[in-house]
PDB file of C-alpha atoms in Angstrom:
ATOM      1  CA  MET A  12      -6.965 -22.804   3.086  1.00 87.00           C
ATOM      2  CA  ASN A  13      -9.684 -23.146   0.506  1.00 95.00           C
ATOM      3  CA  PRO A  14     -12.382 -25.858   0.512  1.00 96.00           C
ATOM      4  CA  ILE A  15     -10.518 -28.122  -1.936  1.00 96.00           C
ATOM      5  CA  ASP A  16      -7.573 -28.260   0.488  1.00 96.00           C
ATOM      6  CA  TYR A  17      -9.874 -29.747   3.127  1.00 97.00           C
ATOM      7  CA  ILE A  18     -11.216 -32.276   0.622  1.00 97.00           C
ATOM      8  CA  ILE A  19      -7.668 -33.322  -0.289  1.00 98.00           C
ATOM      9  CA  ILE A  20      -6.782 -33.745   3.385  1.00 98.00           C
ATOM     10  CA  GLY A  21      -9.914 -35.866   3.841  1.00 98.00           C
ATOM     11  CA  LEU A  22      -8.983 -38.050   0.857  1.00 98.00           C
ATOM     12  CA  LYS A  23      -5.448 -38.496   2.206  1.00 98.00           C
ATOM     13  CA  VAL A  24      -6.836 -39.587   5.576  1.00 98.00           C
ATOM     14  CA  ILE A  25      -9.355 -41.984   4.006  1.00 98.00           C
ATOM     15  CA  VAL A  26      -6.791 -43.615   1.707  1.00 98.00           C
ATOM     16  CA  GLY A  27      -3.960 -43.692   4.233  1.00 98.00           C
ATOM     17  CA  LEU A  28      -5.973 -45.118   7.120  1.00 98.00           C
ATOM     18  CA  SER A  29      -7.789 -47.606   4.881  1.00 98.00           C
ATOM     19  CA  ILE A  30      -4.508 -49.030   3.560  1.00 98.00           C
ATOM     20  CA  LEU A  31      -3.109 -49.244   7.096  1.00 98.00           C
ATOM     21  CA  ASN A  32      -6.304 -50.979   8.243  1.00 98.00           C
ATOM     22  CA  VAL A  33      -6.091 -53.622   5.513  1.00 97.00           C
ATOM     23  CA  TRP A  34      -2.404 -54.378   6.011  1.00 98.00           C
ATOM     24  CA  LEU A  35      -1.915 -53.906   9.767  1.00 98.00           C
ATOM     25  CA  ILE A  36      -5.277 -54.576  11.427  1.00 97.00           C
ATOM     26  CA  GLN A  37      -7.135 -56.962   9.116  1.00 96.00           C
ATOM     27  CA  PRO A  38      -4.567 -58.988   7.152  1.00 97.00           C
ATOM     28  CA  THR A  39      -5.822 -62.283   8.584  1.00 96.00           C
ATOM     29  CA  LYS A  40      -9.524 -61.490   8.505  1.00 95.00           C
ATOM     30  CA  PRO A  41     -11.733 -62.606   5.627  1.00 94.00           C
ATOM     31  CA  THR A  42     -13.454 -59.885   3.588  1.00 94.00           C
ATOM     32  CA  LYS A  43     -15.604 -59.963   0.466  1.00 95.00           C
ATOM     33  CA  TRP A  44     -12.879 -58.031  -1.378  1.00 95.00           C
ATOM     34  CA  ARG A  45     -10.143 -60.711  -1.218  1.00 96.00           C
ATOM     35  CA  GLY A  46      -9.111 -62.382  -4.448  1.00 95.00           C
ATOM     36  CA  GLY A  47     -10.490 -65.824  -5.238  1.00 95.00           C
ATOM     37  CA  ASP A  48     -11.620 -67.671  -2.125  1.00 94.00           C
ATOM     38  CA  ALA A  49      -8.786 -66.306   0.037  1.00 97.00           C
ATOM     39  CA  THR A  50      -9.464 -65.448   3.659  1.00 96.00           C
ATOM     40  CA  THR A  51      -6.108 -63.759   4.419  1.00 97.00           C
ATOM     41  CA  ILE A  52      -3.737 -61.501   2.524  1.00 97.00           C
ATOM     42  CA  ILE A  53      -1.149 -64.274   2.224  1.00 97.00           C
ATOM     43  CA  GLU A  54      -3.773 -66.647   0.796  1.00 97.00           C
ATOM     44  CA  GLU A  55      -4.849 -63.893  -1.591  1.00 97.00           C
ATOM     45  CA  PHE A  56      -1.316 -63.550  -2.935  1.00 97.00           C
ATOM     46  CA  LYS A  57      -1.189 -67.336  -3.410  1.00 97.00           C
ATOM     47  CA  VAL A  58      -4.427 -67.105  -5.437  1.00 97.00           C
ATOM     48  CA  TYR A  59      -2.630 -64.602  -7.667  1.00 97.00           C
ATOM     49  CA  GLY A  60       0.362 -66.938  -8.031  1.00 97.00           C
ATOM     50  CA  LEU A  61       2.598 -64.668  -5.941  1.00 97.00           C
ATOM     51  CA  SER A  62       4.891 -65.665  -3.098  1.00 97.00           C
ATOM     52  CA  LYS A  63       4.628 -64.938   0.611  1.00 97.00           C
ATOM     53  CA  THR A  64       7.832 -62.900   0.291  1.00 98.00           C
ATOM     54  CA  PHE A  65       6.262 -60.770  -2.442  1.00 98.00           C
ATOM     55  CA  CYS A  66       3.244 -60.254  -0.173  1.00 98.00           C
ATOM     56  CA  TYR A  67       5.539 -58.889   2.531  1.00 98.00           C
ATOM     57  CA  VAL A  68       7.319 -56.607   0.044  1.00 98.00           C
ATOM     58  CA  ILE A  69       4.032 -55.206  -1.263  1.00 98.00           C
ATOM     59  CA  GLY A  70       2.748 -54.849   2.300  1.00 98.00           C
ATOM     60  CA  PHE A  71       5.862 -52.934   3.316  1.00 98.00           C
ATOM     61  CA  LEU A  72       5.511 -50.650   0.299  1.00 98.00           C
ATOM     62  CA  LYS A  73       1.790 -50.028   0.828  1.00 98.00           C
ATOM     63  CA  VAL A  74       2.191 -49.324   4.551  1.00 98.00           C
ATOM     64  CA  SER A  75       5.174 -47.039   3.884  1.00 98.00           C
ATOM     65  CA  LEU A  76       3.367 -45.137   1.134  1.00 98.00           C
ATOM     66  CA  ALA A  77       0.219 -44.831   3.279  1.00 98.00           C
ATOM     67  CA  LEU A  78       2.317 -43.332   6.082  1.00 98.00           C
ATOM     68  CA  ILE A  79       3.988 -40.990   3.582  1.00 98.00           C
ATOM     69  CA  LEU A  80       0.572 -39.939   2.296  1.00 98.00           C
ATOM     70  CA  LEU A  81      -0.590 -39.216   5.851  1.00 98.00           C
ATOM     71  CA  ALA A  82       2.632 -37.314   6.569  1.00 98.00           C
ATOM     72  CA  SER A  83       2.001 -35.254   3.436  1.00 98.00           C
ATOM     73  CA  ILE A  84      -0.860 -33.542   5.271  1.00 98.00           C
ATOM     74  CA  GLN A  85       1.850 -31.700   7.187  1.00 98.00           C
ATOM     75  CA  PHE A  86       4.696 -31.966   4.641  1.00 98.00           C
ATOM     76  CA  ASP A  87       3.164 -31.191   1.252  1.00 96.00           C
ATOM     77  CA  SER A  88       6.301 -32.200  -0.673  1.00 97.00           C
ATOM     78  CA  LEU A  89       5.541 -35.873   0.135  1.00 98.00           C
ATOM     79  CA  THR A  90       2.138 -35.849  -1.562  1.00 98.00           C
ATOM     80  CA  LEU A  91       3.163 -37.022  -5.029  1.00 98.00           C
ATOM     81  CA  ILE A  92       5.420 -39.776  -3.687  1.00 98.00           C
ATOM     82  CA  GLY A  93       2.611 -41.244  -1.574  1.00 98.00           C
ATOM     83  CA  SER A  94      -0.206 -40.810  -4.081  1.00 98.00           C
ATOM     84  CA  ILE A  95       1.597 -41.917  -7.229  1.00 98.00           C
ATOM     85  CA  GLY A  96       3.178 -44.876  -5.436  1.00 98.00           C
ATOM     86  CA  LEU A  97      -0.148 -46.057  -4.040  1.00 98.00           C
ATOM     87  CA  ALA A  98      -1.938 -45.524  -7.360  1.00 98.00           C
ATOM     88  CA  VAL A  99       0.608 -47.766  -9.108  1.00 98.00           C
ATOM     89  CA  LEU A 100       0.322 -50.504  -6.487  1.00 98.00           C
ATOM     90  CA  LEU A 101      -3.466 -50.304  -6.520  1.00 98.00           C
ATOM     91  CA  LEU A 102      -3.432 -50.658 -10.297  1.00 98.00           C
ATOM     92  CA  GLY A 103      -1.455 -53.849  -9.704  1.00 97.00           C
ATOM     93  CA  SER A 104      -4.217 -55.019  -7.353  1.00 97.00           C
ATOM     94  CA  ILE A 105      -6.832 -54.518 -10.043  1.00 97.00           C
ATOM     95  CA  ILE A 106      -4.702 -56.349 -12.603  1.00 97.00           C
ATOM     96  CA  MET A 107      -4.363 -59.313 -10.221  1.00 97.00           C
ATOM     97  CA  HIS A 108      -8.126 -59.443  -9.660  1.00 97.00           C
ATOM     98  CA  LEU A 109      -8.650 -59.455 -13.424  1.00 97.00           C
ATOM     99  CA  LYS A 110      -5.939 -62.107 -13.877  1.00 96.00           C
ATOM    100  CA  VAL A 111      -7.791 -64.577 -11.666  1.00 97.00           C
ATOM    101  CA  LYS A 112     -11.166 -63.580 -13.148  1.00 97.00           C
ATOM    102  CA  ASP A 113     -12.601 -62.243  -9.895  1.00 97.00           C
ATOM    103  CA  PRO A 114     -15.995 -60.544 -10.097  1.00 97.00           C
ATOM    104  CA  LEU A 115     -15.496 -56.829 -10.800  1.00 95.00           C
ATOM    105  CA  PHE A 116     -16.841 -55.788  -7.396  1.00 96.00           C
ATOM    106  CA  LYS A 117     -13.707 -57.237  -5.752  1.00 97.00           C
ATOM    107  CA  SER A 118     -11.664 -54.553  -7.536  1.00 97.00           C
ATOM    108  CA  PHE A 119     -13.904 -51.733  -6.319  1.00 97.00           C
ATOM    109  CA  PRO A 120     -11.830 -50.615  -3.284  1.00 97.00           C
ATOM    110  CA  ALA A 121      -8.628 -50.481  -5.346  1.00 97.00           C
ATOM    111  CA  PHE A 122     -10.430 -48.620  -8.155  1.00 98.00           C
ATOM    112  CA  LEU A 123     -11.969 -46.138  -5.707  1.00 98.00           C
ATOM    113  CA  PHE A 124      -8.618 -45.456  -4.043  1.00 98.00           C
ATOM    114  CA  ILE A 125      -6.946 -44.981  -7.442  1.00 98.00           C
ATOM    115  CA  VAL A 126      -9.583 -42.341  -8.220  1.00 98.00           C
ATOM    116  CA  PHE A 127      -8.979 -40.688  -4.842  1.00 98.00           C
ATOM    117  CA  ASN A 128      -5.218 -40.692  -5.488  1.00 98.00           C
ATOM    118  CA  LEU A 129      -5.696 -39.229  -8.968  1.00 98.00           C
ATOM    119  CA  VAL A 130      -7.748 -36.404  -7.451  1.00 98.00           C
ATOM    120  CA  ILE A 131      -5.006 -35.817  -4.871  1.00 98.00           C
ATOM    121  CA  ILE A 132      -2.346 -35.816  -7.602  1.00 98.00           C
ATOM    122  CA  PHE A 133      -4.367 -33.500  -9.864  1.00 98.00           C
ATOM    123  CA  PHE A 134      -4.789 -30.868  -7.155  1.00 97.00           C
ATOM    124  CA  SER A 135      -1.174 -31.221  -6.003  1.00 95.00           C
ATOM    125  CA  ILE A 136       0.564 -30.426  -9.287  1.00 92.00           C
TER     126      ILE A 136
END
C-alpha cells in the first residue's frame, strides 16, 4: 500500500466513527453544533421543521452508510456507496443549517466531512 491508501483509511475511520458517535452515543447530548437552540437530535430536526420519523430515517441512513464506509476498509467495492451517500446527507445538513440561519460554524463538521468524503471518492475512482 502507498501512503495515500493509509490516509484514505484514516479518513474513513474518522468519518465513520464520528457519524456513529453523533447518532448512537451522543444523540441526546447538547453540542455547540446543533441547529438553532436544540439540545438533542430530535429537537434539532424540529428546529428544521422536520418530523421525528424523518429524524429516525436519516439516522438509520447515516448509521448504515457510516458502517458501510468502515466496512469499505476491508471491502473496497463499498467505498463509493458509503462516501457518496454520506456526502449527500451531509450536504442536506448544511442546507438545513442555512435554512434556519444558523451561524456558519454550526455547519463546520458537516462541511469538513463532505471534504473528507470527496477526498475518499476522488482517490477511489
